[in-house]
PDB file of C-alpha atoms in Angstrom:
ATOM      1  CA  UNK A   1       0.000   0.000   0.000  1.00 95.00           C
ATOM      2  CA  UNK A   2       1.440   3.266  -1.123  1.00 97.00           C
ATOM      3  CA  UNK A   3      -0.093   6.398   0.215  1.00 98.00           C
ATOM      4  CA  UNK A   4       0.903   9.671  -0.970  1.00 98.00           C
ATOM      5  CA  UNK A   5      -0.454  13.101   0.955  1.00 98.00           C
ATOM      6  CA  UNK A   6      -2.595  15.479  -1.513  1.00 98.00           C
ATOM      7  CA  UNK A   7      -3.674  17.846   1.638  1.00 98.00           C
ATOM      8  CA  UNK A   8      -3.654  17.313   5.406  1.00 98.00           C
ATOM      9  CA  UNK A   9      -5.203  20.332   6.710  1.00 98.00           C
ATOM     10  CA  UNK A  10      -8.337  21.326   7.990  1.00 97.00           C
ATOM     11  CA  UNK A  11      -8.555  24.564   6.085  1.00 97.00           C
ATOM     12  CA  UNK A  12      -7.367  26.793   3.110  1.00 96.00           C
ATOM     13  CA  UNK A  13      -4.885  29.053   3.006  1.00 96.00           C
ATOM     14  CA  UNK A  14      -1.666  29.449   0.706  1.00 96.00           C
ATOM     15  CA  UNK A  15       0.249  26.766   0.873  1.00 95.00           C
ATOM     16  CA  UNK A  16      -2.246  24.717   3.094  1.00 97.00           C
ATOM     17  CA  UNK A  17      -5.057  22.513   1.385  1.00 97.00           C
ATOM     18  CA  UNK A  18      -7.437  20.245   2.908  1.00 98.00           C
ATOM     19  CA  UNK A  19      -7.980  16.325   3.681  1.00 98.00           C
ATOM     20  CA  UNK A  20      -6.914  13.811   1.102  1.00 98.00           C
ATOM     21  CA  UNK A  21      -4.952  10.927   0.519  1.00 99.00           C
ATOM     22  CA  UNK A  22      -4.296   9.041  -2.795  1.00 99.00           C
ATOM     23  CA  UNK A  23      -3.450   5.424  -2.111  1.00 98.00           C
ATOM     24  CA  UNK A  24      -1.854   3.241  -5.048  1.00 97.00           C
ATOM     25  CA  UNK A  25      -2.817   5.652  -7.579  1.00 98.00           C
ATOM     26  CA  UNK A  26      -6.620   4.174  -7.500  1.00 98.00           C
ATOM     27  CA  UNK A  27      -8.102   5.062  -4.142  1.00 99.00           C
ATOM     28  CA  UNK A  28      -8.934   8.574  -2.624  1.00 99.00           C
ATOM     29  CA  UNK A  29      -9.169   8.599   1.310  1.00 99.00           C
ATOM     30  CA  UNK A  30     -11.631  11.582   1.707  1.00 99.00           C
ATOM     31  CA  UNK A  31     -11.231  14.482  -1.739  1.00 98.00           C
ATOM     32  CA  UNK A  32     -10.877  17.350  -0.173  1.00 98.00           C
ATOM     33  CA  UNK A  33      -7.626  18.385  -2.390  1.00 98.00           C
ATOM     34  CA  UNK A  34      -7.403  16.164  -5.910  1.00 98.00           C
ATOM     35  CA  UNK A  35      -7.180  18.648  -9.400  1.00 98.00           C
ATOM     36  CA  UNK A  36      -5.236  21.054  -7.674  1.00 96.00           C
ATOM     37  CA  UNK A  37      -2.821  18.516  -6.198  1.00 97.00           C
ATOM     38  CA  UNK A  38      -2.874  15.672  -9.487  1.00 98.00           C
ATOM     39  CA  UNK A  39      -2.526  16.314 -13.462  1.00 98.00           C
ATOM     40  CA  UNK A  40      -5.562  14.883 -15.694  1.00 98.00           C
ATOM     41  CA  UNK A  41      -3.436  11.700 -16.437  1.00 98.00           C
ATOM     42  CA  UNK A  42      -3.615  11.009 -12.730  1.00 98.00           C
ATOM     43  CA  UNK A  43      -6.896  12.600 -11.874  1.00 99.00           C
ATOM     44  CA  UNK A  44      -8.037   9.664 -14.876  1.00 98.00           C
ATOM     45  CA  UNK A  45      -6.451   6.376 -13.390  1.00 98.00           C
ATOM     46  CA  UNK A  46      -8.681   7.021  -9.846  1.00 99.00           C
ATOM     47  CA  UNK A  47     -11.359   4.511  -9.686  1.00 99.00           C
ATOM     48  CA  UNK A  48     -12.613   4.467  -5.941  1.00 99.00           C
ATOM     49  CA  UNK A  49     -13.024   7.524  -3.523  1.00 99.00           C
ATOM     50  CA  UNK A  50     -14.221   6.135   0.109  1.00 99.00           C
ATOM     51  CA  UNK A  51     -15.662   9.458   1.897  1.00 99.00           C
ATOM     52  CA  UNK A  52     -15.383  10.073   5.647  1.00 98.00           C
ATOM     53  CA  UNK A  53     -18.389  12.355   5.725  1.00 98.00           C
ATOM     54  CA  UNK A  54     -19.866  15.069   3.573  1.00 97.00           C
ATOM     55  CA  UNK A  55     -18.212  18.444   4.931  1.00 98.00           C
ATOM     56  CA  UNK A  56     -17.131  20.345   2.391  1.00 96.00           C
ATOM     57  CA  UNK A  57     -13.606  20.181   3.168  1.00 97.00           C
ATOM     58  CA  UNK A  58     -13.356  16.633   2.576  1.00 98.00           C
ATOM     59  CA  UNK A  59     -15.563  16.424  -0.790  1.00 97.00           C
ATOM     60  CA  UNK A  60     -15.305  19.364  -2.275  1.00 97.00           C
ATOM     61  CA  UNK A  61     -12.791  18.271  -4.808  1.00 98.00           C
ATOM     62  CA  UNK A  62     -15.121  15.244  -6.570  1.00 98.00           C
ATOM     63  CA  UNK A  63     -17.236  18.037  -8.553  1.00 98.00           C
ATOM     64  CA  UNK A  64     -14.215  18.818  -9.873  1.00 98.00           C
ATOM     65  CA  UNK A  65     -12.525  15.686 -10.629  1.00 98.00           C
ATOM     66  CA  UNK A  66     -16.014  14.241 -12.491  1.00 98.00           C
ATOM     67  CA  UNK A  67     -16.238  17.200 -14.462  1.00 98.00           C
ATOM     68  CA  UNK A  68     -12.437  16.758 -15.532  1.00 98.00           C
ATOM     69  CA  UNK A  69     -12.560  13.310 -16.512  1.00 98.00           C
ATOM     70  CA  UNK A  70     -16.209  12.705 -17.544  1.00 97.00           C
ATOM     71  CA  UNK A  71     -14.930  12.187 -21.426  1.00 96.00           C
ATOM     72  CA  UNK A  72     -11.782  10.292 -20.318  1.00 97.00           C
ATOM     73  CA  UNK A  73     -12.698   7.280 -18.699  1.00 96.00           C
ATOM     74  CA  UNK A  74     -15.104   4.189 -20.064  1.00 93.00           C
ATOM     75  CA  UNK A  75     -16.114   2.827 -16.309  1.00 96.00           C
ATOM     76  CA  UNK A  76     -17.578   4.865 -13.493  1.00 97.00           C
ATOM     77  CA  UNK A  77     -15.435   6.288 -10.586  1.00 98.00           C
ATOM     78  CA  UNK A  78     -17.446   4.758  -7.583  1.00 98.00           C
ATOM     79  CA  UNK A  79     -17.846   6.501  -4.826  1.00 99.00           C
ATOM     80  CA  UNK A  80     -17.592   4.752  -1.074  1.00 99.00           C
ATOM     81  CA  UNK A  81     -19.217   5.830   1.939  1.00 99.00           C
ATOM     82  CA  UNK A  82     -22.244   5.040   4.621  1.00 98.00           C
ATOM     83  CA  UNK A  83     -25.715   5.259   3.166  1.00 98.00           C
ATOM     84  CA  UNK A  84     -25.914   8.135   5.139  1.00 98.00           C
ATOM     85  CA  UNK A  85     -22.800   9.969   3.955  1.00 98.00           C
ATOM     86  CA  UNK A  86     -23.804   9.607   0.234  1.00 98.00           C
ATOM     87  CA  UNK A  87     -27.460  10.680   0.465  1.00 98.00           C
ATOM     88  CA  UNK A  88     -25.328  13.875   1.440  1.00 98.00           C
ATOM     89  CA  UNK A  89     -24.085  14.024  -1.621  1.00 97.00           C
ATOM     90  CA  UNK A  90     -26.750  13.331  -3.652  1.00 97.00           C
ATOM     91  CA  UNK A  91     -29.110  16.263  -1.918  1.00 97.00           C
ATOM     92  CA  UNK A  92     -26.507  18.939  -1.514  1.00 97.00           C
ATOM     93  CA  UNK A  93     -23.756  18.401  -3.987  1.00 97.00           C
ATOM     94  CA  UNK A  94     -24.899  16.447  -7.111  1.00 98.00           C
ATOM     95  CA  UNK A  95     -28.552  17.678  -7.331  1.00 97.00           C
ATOM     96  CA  UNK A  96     -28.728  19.442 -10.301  1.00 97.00           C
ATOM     97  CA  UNK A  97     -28.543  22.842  -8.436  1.00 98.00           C
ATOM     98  CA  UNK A  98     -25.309  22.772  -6.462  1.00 97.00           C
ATOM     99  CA  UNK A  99     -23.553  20.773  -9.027  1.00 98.00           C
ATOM    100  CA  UNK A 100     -25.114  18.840 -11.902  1.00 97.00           C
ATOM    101  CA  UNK A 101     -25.998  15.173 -10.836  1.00 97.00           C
ATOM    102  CA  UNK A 102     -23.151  13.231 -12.340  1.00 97.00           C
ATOM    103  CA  UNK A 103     -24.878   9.586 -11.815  1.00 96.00           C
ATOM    104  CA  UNK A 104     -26.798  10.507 -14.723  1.00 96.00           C
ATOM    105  CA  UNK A 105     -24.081  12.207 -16.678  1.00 96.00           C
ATOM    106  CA  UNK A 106     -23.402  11.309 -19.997  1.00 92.00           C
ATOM    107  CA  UNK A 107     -26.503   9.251 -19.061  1.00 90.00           C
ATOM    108  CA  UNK A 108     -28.202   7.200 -16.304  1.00 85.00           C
ATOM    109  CA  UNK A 109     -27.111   3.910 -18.439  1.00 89.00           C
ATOM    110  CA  UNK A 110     -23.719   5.225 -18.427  1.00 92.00           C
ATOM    111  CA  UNK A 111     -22.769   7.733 -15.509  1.00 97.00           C
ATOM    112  CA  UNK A 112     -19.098   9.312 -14.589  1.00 97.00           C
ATOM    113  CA  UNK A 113     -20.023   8.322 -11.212  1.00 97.00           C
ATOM    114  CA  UNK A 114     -21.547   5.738  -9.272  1.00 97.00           C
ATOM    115  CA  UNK A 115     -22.723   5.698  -5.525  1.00 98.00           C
ATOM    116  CA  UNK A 116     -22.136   2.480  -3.077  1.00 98.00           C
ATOM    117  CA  UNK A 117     -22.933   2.161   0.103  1.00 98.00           C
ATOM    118  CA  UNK A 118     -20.533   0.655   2.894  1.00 98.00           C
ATOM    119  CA  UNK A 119     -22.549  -2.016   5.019  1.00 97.00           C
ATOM    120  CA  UNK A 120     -21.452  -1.546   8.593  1.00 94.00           C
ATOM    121  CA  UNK A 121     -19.818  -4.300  10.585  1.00 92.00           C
ATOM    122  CA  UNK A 122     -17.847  -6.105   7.927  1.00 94.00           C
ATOM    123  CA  UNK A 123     -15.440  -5.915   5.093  1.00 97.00           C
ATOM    124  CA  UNK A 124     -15.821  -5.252   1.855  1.00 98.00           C
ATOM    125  CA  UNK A 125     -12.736  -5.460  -0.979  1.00 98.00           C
ATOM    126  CA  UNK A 126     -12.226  -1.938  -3.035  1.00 98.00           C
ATOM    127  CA  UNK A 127      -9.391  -1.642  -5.276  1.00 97.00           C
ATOM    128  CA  UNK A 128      -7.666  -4.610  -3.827  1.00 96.00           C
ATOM    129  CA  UNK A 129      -8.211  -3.580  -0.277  1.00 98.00           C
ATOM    130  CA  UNK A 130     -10.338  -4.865   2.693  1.00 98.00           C
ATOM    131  CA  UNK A 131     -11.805  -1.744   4.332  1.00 98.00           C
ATOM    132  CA  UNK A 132     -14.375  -1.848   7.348  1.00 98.00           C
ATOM    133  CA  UNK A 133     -15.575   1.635   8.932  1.00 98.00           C
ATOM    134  CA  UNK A 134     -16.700   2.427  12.316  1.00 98.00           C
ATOM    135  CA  UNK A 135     -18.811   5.711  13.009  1.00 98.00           C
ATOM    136  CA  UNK A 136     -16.756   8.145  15.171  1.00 98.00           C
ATOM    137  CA  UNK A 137     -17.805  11.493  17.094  1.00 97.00           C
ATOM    138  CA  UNK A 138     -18.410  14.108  14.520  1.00 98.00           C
ATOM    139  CA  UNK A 139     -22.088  16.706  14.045  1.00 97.00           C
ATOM    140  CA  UNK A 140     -23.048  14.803  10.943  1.00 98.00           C
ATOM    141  CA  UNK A 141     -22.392  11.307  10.104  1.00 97.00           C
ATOM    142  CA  UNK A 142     -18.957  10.161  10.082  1.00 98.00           C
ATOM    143  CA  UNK A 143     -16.997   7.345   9.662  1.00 98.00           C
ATOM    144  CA  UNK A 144     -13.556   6.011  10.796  1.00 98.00           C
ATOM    145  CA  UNK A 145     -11.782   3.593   8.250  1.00 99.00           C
ATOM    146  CA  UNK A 146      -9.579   0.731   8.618  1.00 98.00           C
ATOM    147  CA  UNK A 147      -7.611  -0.324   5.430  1.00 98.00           C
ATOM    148  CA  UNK A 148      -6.163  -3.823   5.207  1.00 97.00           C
ATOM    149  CA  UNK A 149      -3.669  -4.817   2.165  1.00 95.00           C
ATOM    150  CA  UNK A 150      -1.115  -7.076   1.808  1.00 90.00           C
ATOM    151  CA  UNK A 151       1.599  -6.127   3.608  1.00 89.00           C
ATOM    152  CA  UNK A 152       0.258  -3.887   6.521  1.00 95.00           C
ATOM    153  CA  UNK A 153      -2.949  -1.799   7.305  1.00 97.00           C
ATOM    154  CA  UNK A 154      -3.854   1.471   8.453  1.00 98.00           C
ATOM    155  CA  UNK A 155      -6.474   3.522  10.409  1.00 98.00           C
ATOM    156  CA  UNK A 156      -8.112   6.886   9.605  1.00 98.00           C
ATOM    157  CA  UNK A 157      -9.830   8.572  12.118  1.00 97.00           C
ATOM    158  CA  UNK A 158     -11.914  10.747   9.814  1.00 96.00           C
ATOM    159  CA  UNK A 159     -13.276  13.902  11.935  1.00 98.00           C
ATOM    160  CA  UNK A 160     -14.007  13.406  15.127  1.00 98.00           C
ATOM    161  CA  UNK A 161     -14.180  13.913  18.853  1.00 98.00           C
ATOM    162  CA  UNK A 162     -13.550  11.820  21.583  1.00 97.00           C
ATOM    163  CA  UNK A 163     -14.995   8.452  20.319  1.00 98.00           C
ATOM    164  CA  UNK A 164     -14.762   4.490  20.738  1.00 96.00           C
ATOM    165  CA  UNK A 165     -15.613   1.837  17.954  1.00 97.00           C
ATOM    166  CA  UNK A 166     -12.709   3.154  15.606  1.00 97.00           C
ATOM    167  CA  UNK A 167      -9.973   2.439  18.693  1.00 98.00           C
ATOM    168  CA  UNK A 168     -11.576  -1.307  18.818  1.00 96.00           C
ATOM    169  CA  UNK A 169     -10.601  -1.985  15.747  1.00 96.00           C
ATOM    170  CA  UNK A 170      -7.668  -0.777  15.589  1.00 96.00           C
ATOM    171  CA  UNK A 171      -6.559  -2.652  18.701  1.00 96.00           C
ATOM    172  CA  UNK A 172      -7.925  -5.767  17.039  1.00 95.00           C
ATOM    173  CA  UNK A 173      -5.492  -5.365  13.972  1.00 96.00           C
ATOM    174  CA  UNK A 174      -2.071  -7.396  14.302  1.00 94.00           C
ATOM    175  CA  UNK A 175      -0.551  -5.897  11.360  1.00 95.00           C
ATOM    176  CA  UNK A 176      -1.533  -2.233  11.991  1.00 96.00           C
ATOM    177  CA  UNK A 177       0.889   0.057  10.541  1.00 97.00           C
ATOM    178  CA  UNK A 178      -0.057   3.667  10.808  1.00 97.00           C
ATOM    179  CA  UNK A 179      -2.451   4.967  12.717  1.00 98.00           C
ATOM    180  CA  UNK A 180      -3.767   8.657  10.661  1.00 99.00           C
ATOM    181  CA  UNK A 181      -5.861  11.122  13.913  1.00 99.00           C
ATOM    182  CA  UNK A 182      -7.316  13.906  13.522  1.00 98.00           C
ATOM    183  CA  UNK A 183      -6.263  17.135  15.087  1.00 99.00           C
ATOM    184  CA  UNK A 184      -7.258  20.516  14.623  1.00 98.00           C
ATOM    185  CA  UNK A 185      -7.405  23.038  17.999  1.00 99.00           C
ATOM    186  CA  UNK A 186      -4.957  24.083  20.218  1.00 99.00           C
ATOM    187  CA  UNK A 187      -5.197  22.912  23.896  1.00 98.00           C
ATOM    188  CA  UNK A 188      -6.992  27.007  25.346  1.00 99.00           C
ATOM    189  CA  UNK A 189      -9.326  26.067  22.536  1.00 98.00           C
ATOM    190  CA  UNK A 190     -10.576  23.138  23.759  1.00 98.00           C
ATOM    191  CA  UNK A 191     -14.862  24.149  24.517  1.00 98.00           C
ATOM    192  CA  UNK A 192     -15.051  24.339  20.542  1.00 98.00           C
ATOM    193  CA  UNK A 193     -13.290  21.400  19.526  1.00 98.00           C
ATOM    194  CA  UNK A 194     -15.658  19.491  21.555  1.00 97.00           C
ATOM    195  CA  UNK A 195     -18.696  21.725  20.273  1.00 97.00           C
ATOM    196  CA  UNK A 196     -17.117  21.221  16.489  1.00 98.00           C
ATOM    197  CA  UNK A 197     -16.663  17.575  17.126  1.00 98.00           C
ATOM    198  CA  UNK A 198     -12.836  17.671  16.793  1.00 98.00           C
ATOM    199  CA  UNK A 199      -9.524  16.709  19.072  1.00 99.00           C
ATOM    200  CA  UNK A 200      -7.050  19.003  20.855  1.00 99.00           C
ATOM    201  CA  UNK A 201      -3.414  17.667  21.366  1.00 99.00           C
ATOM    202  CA  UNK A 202      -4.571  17.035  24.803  1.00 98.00           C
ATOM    203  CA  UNK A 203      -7.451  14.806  23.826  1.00 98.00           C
ATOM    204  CA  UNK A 204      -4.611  13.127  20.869  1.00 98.00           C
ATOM    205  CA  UNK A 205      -3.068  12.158  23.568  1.00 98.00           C
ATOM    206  CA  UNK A 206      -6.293  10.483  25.284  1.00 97.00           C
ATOM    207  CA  UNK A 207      -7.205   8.609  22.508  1.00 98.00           C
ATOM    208  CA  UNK A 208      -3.992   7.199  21.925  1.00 97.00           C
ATOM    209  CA  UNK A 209      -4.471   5.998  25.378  1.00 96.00           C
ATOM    210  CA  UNK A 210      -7.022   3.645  23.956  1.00 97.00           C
ATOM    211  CA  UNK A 211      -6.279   2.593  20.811  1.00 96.00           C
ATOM    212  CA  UNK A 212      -2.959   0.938  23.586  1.00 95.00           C
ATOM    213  CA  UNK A 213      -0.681   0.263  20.423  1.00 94.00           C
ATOM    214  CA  UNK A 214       2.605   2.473  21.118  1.00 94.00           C
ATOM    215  CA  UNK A 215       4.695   0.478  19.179  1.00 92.00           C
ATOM    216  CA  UNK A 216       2.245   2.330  16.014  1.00 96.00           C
ATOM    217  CA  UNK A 217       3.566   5.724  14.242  1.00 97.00           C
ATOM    218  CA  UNK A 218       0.442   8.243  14.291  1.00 98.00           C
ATOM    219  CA  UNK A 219       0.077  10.336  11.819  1.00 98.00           C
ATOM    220  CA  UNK A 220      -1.874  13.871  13.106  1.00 98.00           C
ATOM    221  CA  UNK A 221      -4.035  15.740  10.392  1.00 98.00           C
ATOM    222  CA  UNK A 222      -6.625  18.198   9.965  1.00 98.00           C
ATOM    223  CA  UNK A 223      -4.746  21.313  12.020  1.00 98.00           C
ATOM    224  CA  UNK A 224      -6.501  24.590  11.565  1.00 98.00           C
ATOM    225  CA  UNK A 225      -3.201  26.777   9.653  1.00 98.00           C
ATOM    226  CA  UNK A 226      -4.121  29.546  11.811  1.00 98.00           C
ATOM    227  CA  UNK A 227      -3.226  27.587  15.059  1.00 98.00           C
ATOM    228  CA  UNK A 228      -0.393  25.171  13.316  1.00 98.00           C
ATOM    229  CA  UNK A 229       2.623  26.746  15.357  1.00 98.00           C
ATOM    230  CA  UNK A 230       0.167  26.455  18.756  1.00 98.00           C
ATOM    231  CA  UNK A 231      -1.021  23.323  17.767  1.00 98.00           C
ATOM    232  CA  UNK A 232       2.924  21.721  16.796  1.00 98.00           C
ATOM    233  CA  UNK A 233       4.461  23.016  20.267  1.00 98.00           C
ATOM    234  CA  UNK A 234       1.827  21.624  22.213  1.00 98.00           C
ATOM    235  CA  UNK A 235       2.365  18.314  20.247  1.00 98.00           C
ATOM    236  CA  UNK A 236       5.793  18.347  20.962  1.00 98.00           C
ATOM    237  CA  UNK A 237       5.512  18.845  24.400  1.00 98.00           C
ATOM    238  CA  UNK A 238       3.619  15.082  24.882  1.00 97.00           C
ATOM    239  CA  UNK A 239       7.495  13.967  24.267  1.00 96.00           C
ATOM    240  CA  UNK A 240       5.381  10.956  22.118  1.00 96.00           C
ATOM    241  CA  UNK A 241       7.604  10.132  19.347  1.00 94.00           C
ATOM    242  CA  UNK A 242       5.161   8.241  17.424  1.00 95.00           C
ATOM    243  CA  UNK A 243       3.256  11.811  16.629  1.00 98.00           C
ATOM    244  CA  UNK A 244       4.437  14.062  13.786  1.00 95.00           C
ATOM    245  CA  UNK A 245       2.089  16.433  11.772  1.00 97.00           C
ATOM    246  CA  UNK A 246       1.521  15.620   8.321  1.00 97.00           C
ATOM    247  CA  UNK A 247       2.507  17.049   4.879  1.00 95.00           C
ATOM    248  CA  UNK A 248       1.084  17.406   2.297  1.00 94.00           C
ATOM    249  CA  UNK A 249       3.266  15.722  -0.469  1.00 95.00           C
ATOM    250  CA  UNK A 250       4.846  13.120   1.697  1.00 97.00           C
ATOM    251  CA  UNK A 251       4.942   9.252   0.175  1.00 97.00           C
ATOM    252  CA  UNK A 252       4.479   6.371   2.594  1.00 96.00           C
ATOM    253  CA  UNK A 253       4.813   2.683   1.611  1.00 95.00           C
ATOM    254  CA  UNK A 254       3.299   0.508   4.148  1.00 92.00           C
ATOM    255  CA  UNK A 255       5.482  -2.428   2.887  1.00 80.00           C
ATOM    256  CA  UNK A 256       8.608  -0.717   4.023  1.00 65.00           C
ATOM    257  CA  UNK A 257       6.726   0.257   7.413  1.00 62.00           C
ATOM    258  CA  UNK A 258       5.619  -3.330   8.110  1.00 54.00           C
ATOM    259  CA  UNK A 259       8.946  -4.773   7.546  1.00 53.00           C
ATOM    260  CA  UNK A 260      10.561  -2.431   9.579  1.00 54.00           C
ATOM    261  CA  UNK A 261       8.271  -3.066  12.461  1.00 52.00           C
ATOM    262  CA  UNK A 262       8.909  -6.672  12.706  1.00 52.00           C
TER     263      UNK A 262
END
């Protein structure tokens, strides 16, 4: 599994784009950054996008990335998420007001995109990985994603709070290799991460506490840029050295992470 970093933050500024990872060329983890971040060859080859939830910050990039490669590609890019999260989708983003409704587009017989569902509780094979969700702590429906391939797996928190289910699976997974949490408040801000349904370093650092896997690198997305420098010197001053802030840009290959773990 190779993971590379299209945007990590949980805003825009210059320099700073939102949630998204691309994962063996095929699979987006959440869209919030794609046409900006890939050229139209690469924007082509994606087949699968598996959504946390439907804030705008981590979808906003799929109207593009239809509209760019609805003459390009024979097949459908399918879209992955809860029931819930996609009937988001279909009544604020892709209802022919918003955005046209691309699961019609050229026609219904023959759309750019496709919508389906992710039962809860069990597996289901995408793109040549197994990938189960759990809901975590977030205003509107959101889920938490573990990804199992080959040679390691990894967990995405998605948005969220203090939660549970996501941690239990986690701990359940022998060959976990990277553990991806959100963060996006400093610490003195800590009343409206909990209103927003987002962590602090403080509550990082809680969570961590029970997922119980400190032999795991964590991965911490989803900072505010207006509070980065807060936000990094209170993260440094856990003394965790699993934790480092991610980059947009940075290439991971869970092979090489598995191995070195053993």
């Amino acid at each position: 599994m190779r993971i590379r970093v299209l945007g990590s933050y949980g805003a825009r500024l210059p320099g700073f784009q939102t949630s998204s990872l691309l994962i063996d060329e095929r699979i987006l983890l959440d869209a919030g950054t794609v046409t900006a971040a890939l050229d139209l060859d690469r924007q082509t080859a994606i087949d699968h996008v598996l959504l946390t939830h439907a804030h705008l910050d981590h979808m906003v990039d799929l109207a593009f990335l239809v509209d760019n490669v609805l003459t390009l590609r024979r097949e459908p890019i399918t879209i992955w998420a809860p029931e819930e999260v996609l009937e988001s989708l279909r009544r604020h983003l892709f209802n022919d007001v918003v955005w046209p409704d691309f699961s019609r587009i050229p026609d219904a017989g023959r759309p750019i995109l496709r919508y389906r569902p992710l039962p809860a509780g069990r597996s289901v094979s995408i793109g040549g990985l197994q990938v189960e969700w759990r809901r975590t702590e977030h205003p509107v429906f959101t889920a938490g994603y573990l990804l199992r391939g080959g040679c390691g797996s990894i967990l995405f928190s998605g948005d969220t709070a203090a939660t549970e289910a996501i941690w239990d699976l986690g701990r359940a997974c022998e060959d976990l290799a990277m553990v991806f949490l959100e963060v996006s408040f400093p610490d003195r801000l800590g009343p409206l991460a909990r209103a927003s349904g987002h962590l602090t370093p403080a509550g990082v650092a809680a969570e961590l506490e029970k997922l119980g896997r400190p032999d795991v690198p964590v991965m911490l997305f989803h900072v505010k840029p207006q509070f980065l420098g807060e936000v990094e010197q209170e993260i440094k001053e856990l003394g965790d050295e699993r934790l480092r802030l991610l980059k947009g840009g940075e290439v991971f290959d869970i092979a090489d992470r598995a191995r070195a773990a053993r």
